[in-house]
Coordinates of N, CA and C in Angstrom, one line a residue:
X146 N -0.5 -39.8 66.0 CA -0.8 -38.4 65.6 C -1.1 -37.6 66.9
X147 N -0.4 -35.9 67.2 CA -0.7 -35.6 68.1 C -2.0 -35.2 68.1
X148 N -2.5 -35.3 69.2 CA -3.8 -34.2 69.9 C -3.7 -32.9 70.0
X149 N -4.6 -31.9 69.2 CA -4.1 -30.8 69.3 C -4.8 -30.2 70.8
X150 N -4.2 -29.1 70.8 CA -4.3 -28.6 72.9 C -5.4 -27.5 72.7
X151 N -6.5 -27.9 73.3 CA -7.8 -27.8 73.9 C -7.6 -26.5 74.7
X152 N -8.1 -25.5 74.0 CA -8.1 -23.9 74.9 C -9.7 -23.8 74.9
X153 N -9.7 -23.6 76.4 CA -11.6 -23.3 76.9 C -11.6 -22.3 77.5
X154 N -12.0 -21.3 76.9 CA -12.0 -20.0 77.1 C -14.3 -19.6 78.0
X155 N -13.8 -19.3 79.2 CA -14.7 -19.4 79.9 C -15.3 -17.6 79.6
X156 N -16.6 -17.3 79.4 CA -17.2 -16.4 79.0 C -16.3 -15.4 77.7
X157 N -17.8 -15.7 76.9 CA -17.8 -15.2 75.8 C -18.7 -13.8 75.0
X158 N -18.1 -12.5 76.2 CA -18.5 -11.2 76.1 C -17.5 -10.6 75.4
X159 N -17.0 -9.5 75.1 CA -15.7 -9.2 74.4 C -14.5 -9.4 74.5
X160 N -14.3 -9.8 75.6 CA -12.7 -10.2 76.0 C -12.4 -11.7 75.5
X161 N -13.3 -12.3 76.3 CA -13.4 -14.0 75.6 C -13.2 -14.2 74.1
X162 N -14.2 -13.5 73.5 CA -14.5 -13.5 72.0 C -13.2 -12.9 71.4
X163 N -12.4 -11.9 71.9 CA -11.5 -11.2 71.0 C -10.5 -12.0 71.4
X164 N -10.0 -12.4 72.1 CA -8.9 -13.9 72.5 C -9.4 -14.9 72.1
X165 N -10.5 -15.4 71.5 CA -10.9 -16.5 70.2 C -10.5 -16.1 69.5
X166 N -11.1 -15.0 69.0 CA -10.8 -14.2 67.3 C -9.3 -14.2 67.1
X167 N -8.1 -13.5 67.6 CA -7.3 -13.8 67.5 C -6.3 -15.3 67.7
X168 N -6.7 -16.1 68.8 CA -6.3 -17.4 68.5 C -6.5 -18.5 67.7
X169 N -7.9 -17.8 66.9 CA -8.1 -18.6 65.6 C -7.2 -18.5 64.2
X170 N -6.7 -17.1 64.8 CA -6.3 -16.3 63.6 C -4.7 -16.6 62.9
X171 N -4.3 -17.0 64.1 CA -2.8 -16.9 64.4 C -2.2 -18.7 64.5
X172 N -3.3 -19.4 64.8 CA -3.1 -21.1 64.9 C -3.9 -21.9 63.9
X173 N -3.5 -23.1 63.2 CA -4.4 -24.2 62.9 C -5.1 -25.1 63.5
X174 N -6.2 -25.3 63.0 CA -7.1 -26.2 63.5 C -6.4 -27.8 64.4
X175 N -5.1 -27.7 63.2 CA -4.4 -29.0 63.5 C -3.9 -29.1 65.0
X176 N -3.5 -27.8 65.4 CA -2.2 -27.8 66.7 C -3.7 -27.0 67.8
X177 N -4.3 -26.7 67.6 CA -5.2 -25.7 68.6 C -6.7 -25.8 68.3
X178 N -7.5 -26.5 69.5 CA -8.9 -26.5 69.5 C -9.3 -25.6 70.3
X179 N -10.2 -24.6 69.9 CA -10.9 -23.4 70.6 C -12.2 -23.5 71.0
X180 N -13.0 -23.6 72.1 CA -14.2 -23.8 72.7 C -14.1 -22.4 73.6
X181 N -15.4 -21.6 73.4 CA -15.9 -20.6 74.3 C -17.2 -21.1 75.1
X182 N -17.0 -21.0 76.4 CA -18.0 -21.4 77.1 C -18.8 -20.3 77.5
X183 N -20.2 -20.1 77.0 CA -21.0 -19.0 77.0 C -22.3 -19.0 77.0
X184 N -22.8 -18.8 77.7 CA -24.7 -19.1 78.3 C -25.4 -18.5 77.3
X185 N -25.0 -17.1 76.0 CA -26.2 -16.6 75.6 C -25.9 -17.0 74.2
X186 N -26.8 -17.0 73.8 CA -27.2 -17.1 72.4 C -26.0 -16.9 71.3
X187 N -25.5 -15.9 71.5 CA -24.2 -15.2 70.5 C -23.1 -14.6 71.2
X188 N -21.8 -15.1 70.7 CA -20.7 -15.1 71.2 C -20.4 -13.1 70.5
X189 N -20.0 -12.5 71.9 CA -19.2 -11.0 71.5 C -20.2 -10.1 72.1
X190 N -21.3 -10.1 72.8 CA -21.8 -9.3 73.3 C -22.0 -9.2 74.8
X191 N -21.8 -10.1 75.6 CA -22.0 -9.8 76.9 C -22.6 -9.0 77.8
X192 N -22.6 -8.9 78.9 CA -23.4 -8.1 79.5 C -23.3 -6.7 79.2
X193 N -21.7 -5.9 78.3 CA -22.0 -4.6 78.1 C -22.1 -4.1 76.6
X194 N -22.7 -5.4 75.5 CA -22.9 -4.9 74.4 C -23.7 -5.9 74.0
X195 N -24.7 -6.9 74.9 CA -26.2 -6.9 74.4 C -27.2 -6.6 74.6
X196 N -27.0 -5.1 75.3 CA -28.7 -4.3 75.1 C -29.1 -3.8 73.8
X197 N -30.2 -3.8 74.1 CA -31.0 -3.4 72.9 C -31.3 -2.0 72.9
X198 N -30.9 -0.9 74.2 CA -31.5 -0.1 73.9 C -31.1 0.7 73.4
X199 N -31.5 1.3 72.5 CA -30.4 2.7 71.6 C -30.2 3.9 72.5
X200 N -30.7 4.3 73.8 CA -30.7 5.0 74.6 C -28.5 4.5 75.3
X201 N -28.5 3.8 75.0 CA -27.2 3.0 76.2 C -26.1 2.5 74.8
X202 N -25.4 3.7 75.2 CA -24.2 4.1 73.8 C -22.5 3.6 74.2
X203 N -21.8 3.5 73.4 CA -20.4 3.7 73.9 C -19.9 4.5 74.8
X204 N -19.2 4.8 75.4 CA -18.9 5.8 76.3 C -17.3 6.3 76.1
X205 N -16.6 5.7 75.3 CA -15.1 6.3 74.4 C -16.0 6.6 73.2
X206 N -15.5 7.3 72.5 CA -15.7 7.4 70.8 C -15.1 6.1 70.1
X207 N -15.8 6.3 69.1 CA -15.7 4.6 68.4 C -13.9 5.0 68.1
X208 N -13.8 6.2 67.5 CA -12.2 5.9 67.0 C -11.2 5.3 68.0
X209 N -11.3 4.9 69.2 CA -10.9 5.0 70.0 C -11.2 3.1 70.6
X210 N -12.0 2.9 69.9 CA -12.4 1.1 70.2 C -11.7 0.2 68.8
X211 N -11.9 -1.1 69.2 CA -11.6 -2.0 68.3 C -11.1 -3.3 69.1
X212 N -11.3 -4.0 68.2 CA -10.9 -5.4 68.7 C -9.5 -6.1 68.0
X213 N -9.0 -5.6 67.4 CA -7.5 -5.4 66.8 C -6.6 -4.5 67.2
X214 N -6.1 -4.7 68.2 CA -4.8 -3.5 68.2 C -3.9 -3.2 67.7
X215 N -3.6 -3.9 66.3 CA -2.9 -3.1 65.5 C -3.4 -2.9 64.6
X216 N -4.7 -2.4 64.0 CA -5.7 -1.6 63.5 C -6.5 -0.7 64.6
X217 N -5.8 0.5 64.9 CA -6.8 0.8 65.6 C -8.1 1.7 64.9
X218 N -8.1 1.6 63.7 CA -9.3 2.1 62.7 C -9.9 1.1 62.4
X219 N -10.1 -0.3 63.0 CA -10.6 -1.3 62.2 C -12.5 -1.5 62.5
X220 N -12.5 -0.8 63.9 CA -13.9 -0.3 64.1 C -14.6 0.3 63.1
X221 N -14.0 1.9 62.9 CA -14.2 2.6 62.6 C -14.8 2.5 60.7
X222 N -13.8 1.7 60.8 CA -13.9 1.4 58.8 C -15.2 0.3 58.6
X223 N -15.0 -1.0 59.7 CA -16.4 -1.6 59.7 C -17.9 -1.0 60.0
X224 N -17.6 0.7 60.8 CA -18.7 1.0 60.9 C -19.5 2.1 59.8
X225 N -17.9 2.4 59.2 CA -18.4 3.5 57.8 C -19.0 2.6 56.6
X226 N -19.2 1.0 57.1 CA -20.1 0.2 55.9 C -21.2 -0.3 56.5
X227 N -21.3 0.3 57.8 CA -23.0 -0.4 58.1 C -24.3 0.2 58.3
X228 N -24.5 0.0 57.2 CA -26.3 0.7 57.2 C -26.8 1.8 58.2
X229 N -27.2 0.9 59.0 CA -27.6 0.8 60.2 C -27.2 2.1 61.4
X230 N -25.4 2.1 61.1 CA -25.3 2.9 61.7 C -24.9 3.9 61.1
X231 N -25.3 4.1 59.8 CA -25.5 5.6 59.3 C -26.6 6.2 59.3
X232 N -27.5 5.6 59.9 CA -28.7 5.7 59.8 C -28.9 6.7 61.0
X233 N -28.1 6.0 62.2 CA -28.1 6.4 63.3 C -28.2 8.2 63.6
X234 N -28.9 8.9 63.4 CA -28.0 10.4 63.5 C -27.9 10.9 64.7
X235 N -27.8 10.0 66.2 CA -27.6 10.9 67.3 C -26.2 10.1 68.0
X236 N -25.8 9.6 67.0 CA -24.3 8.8 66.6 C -23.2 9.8 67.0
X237 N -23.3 11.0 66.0 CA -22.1 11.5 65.6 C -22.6 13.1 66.6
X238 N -21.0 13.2 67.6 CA -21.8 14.6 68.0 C -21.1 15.9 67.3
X239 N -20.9 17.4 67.7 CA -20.7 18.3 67.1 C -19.5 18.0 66.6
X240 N -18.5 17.8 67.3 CA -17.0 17.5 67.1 C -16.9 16.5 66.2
X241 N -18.0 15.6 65.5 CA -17.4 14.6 65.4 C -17.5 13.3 65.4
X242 N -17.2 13.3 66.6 CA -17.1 11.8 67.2 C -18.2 10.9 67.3
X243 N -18.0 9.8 66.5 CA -19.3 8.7 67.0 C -19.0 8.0 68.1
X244 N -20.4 8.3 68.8 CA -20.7 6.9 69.5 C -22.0 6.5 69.4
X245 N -22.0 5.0 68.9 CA -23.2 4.0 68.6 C -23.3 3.6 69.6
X246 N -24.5 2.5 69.3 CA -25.3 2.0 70.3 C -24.0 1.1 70.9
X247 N -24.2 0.8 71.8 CA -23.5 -0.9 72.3 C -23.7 -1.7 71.7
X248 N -25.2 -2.2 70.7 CA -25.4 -3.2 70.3 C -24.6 -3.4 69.3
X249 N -24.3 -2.3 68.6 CA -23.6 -2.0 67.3 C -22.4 -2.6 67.5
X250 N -21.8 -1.9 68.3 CA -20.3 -3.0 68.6 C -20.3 -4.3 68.8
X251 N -21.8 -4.7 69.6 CA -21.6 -6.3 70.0 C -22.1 -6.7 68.4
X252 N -22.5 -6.1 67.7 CA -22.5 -6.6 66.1 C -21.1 -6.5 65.3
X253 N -20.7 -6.2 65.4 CA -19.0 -5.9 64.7 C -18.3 -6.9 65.2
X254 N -18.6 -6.9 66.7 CA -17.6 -8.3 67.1 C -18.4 -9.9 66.6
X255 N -19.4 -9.8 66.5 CA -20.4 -11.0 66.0 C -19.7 -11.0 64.7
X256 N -19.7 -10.5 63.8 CA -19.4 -10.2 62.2 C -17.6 -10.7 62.0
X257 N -17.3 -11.0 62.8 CA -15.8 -11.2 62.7 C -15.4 -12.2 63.5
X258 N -16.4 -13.0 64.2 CA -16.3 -14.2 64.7 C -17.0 -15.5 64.6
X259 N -18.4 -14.6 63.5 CA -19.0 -16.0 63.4 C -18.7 -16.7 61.9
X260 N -17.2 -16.2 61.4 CA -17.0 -17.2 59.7 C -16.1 -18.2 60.5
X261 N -15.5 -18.2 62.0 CA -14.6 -18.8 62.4 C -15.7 -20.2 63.2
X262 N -16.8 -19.5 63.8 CA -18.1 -20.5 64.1 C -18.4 -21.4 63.3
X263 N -18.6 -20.9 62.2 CA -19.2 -21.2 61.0 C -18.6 -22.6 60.6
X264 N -17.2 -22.4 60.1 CA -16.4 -22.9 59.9 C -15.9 -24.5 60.7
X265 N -16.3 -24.6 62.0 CA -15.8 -25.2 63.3 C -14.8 -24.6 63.9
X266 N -14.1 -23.9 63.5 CA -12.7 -23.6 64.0 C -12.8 -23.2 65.4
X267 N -13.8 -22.1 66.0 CA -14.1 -21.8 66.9 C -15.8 -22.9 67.6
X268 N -15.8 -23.3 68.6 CA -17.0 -24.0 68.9 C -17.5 -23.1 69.8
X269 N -18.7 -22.9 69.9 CA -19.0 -22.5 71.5 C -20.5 -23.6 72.1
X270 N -19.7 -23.6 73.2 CA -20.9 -24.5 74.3 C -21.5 -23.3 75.1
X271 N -22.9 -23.3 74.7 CA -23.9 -23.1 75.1 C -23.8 -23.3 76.5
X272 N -23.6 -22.5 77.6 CA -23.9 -23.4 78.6 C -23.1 -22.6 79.7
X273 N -23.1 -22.6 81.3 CA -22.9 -21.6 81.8 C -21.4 -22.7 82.7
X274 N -20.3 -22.1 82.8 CA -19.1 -22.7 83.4 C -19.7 -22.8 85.4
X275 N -19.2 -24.4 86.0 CA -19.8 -23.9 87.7 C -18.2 -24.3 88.4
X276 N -17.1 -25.4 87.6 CA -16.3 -25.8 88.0 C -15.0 -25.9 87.6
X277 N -13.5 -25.8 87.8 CA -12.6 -26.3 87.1 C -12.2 -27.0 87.6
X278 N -11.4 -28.3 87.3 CA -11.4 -29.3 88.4 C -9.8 -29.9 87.9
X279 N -8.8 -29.7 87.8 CA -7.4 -30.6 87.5 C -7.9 -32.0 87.5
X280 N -6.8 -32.5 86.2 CA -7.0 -33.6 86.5 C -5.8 -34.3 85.7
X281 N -5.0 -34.9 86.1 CA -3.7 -34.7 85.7 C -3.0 -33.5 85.6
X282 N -2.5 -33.5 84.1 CA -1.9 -32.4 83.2 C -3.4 -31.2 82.6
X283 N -4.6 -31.9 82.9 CA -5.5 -31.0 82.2 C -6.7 -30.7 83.1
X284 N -7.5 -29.9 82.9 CA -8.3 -29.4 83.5 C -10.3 -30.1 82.7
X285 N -11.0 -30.3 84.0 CA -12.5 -30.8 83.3 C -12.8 -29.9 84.2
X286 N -14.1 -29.1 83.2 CA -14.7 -28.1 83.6 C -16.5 -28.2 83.4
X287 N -16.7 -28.0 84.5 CA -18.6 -28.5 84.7 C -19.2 -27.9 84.4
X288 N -20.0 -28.0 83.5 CA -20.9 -27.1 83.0 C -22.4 -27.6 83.4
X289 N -23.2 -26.4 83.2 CA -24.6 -26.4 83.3 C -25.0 -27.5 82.1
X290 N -26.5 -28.1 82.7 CA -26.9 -29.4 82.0 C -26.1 -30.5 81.7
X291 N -25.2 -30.9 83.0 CA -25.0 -32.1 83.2 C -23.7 -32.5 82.0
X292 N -22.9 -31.3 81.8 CA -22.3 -31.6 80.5 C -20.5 -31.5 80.9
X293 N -19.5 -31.9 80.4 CA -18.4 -31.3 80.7 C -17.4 -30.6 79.4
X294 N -16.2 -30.3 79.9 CA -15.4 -29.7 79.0 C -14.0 -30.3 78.9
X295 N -13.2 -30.8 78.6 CA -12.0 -31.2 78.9 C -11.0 -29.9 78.4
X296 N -10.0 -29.4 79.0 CA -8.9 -28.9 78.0 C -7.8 -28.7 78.6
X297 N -6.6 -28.2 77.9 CA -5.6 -28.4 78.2 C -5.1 -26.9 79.1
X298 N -5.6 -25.8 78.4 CA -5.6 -24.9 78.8 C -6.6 -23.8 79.0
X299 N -7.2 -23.1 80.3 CA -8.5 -22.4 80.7 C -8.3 -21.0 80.9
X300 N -8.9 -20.2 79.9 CA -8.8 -18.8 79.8 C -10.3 -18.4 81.1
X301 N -10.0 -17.7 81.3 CA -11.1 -17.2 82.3 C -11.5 -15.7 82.1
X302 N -12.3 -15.7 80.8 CA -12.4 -14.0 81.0 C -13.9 -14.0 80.9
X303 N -14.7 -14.2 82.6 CA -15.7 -13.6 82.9 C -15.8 -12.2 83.3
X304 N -17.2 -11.8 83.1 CA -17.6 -10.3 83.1 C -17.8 -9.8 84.8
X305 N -17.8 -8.9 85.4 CA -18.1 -8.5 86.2 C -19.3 -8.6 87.2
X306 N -19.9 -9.2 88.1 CA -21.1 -9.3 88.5 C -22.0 -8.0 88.1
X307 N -23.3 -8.2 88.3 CA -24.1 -6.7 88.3 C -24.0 -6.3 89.6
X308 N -24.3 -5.1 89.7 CA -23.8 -4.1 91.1 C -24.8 -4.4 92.1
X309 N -24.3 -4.9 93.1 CA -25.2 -5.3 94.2 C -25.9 -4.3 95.2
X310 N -27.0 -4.0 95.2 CA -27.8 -3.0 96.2 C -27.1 -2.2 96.8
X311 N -26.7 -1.0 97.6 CA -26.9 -1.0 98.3 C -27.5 -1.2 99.8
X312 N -26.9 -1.2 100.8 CA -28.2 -1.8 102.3 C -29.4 -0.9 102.6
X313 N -28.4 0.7 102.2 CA -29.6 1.7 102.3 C -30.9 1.4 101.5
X314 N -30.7 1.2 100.2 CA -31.7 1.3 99.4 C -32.5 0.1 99.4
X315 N -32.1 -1.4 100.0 CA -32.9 -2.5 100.2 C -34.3 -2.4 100.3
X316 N -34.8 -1.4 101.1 CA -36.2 -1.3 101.2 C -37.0 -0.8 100.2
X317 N -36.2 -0.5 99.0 CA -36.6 -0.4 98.1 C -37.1 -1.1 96.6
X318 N -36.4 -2.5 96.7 CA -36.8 -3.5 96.4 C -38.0 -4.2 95.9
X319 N -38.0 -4.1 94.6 CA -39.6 -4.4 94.3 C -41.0 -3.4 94.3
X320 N -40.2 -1.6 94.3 CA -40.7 -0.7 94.3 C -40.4 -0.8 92.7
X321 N -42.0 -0.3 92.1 CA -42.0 0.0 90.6 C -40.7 2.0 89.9
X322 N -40.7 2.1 91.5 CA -40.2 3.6 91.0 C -38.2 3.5 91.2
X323 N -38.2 2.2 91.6 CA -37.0 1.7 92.0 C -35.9 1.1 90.7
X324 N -34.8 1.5 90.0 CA -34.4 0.9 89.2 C -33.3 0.1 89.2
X325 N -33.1 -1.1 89.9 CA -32.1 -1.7 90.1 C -31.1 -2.1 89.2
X326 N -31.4 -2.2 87.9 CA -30.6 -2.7 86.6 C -30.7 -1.6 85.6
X327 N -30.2 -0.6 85.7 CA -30.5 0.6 84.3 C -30.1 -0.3 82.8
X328 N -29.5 -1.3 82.8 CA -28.8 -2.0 81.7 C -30.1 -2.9 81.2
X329 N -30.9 -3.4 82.4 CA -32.1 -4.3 81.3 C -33.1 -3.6 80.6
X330 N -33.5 -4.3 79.9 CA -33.9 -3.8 78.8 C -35.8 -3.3 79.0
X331 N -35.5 -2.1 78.7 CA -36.9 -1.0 78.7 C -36.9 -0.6 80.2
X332 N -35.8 -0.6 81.0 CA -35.5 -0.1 82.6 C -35.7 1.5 82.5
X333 N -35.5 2.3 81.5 CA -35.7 3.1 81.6 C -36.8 3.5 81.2
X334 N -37.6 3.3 80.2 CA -38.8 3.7 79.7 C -39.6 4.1 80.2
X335 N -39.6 3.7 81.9 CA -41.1 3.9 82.9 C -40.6 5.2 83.3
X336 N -39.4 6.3 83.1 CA -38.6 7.6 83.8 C -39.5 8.4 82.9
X337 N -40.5 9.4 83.4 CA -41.3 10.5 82.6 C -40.4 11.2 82.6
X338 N -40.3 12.3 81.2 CA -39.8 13.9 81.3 C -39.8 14.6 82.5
X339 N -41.3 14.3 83.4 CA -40.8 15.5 84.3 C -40.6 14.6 86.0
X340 N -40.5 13.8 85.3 CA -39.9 13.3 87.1 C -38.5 13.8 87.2
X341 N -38.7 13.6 88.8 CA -37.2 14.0 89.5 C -36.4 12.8 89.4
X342 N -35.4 12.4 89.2 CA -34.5 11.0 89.0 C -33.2 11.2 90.0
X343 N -32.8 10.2 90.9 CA -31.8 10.4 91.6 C -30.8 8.6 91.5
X344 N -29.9 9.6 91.1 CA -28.5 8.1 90.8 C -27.5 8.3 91.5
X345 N -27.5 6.7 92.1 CA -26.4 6.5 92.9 C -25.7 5.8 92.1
X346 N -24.4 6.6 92.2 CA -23.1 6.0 91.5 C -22.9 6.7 90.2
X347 N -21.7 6.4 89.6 CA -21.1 7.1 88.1 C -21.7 6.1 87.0

């Protein structure tokens, strides 16, 4: 009987996850085994759609997102049924256009990948990728806690590092008025109304 071919798809933020979603979609269990290798808790949100803070929104209009490209309303229609983000009213602006939280998306992509979880079809290992290593025809790949991965073929869609300091601003470091990660969570809360605020970068 053959072995079906082992796809290890290395970080599982939106890219990873919507190249599971679809390769679950489109193959049988029989001919394709899917493992996402991913350190957090829930596959689909990554570093830029699992904050929590409702302050840190999309930055396209939702019509304009999706994880299906040939529905490009498929966002849009899952978000006209979610509670949550009707609730939302600083959502929609004059024109129009929504944009939700980030979290919201990293919920829509969750909602559409975890009946494939659920199911086995999709596995994910917990666990953070350090190595690829050939070995033969296939590749073993080292993960954190002493564990490995075998597969036949290695997707690699890790996220972006976070933005490294500036040299200028180094001495700044460990100043409470200093905000090195605007993305973690409650980084902004300590900014009063009437302070002066100065950002480097877009």
């Amino acid at each position: 009987m053959t072995q079906p071919v082992v796809v290890a798809i290395i970080g599982g933020g939106f890219s990873g996850t919507a190249i599971a979603y679809h390769l679950a979609a489109q193959t049988q269990r029989i001919d394709v085994e899917i493992v996402v290798i991913e350190p957090r808790e829930r596959l689909g949100g990554g570093l830029a759609y699992s904050s929590k803070d409702p302050a840190h929104r999309i930055n396209v209009p939702a019509a304009k997102m999706t994880m299906v490209s040939a529905e490009p309303d498929h966002f849009t229609r899952w978000l006209a049924n979610d509670v949550a983000s009707a609730e939302d009213v600083l959502a929609r602006t004059a024109k129009g256009d929504e944009f939700p939280q980030r979290s919201i998306f990293g919920r829509y992509i969750r909602d559409h990948i975890e009946p494939y979880l659920e199911t086995g079809r999709i596995r994910h290992e917990r666990a953070a990728a350090l190595s690829v290593t050939s070995v033969g025809e296939r590749y073993s790949i080292a993960l954190t806690g002493d564990n490995n991965v075998g597969a036949d073929i290695v997707v690699v869609a890790t996220t972006h590092p976070l933005p490294s300091i500036p040299n200028a601003l180094r001495p700044l470091i460990g100043s409470p008025r200093f905000i090195a990660d605007p993305y973690a969570e409650d980084a902004l809360h300590k900014i009063e109304q009437d302070h002066a605020v100065l950002v480097v970068g877009t």
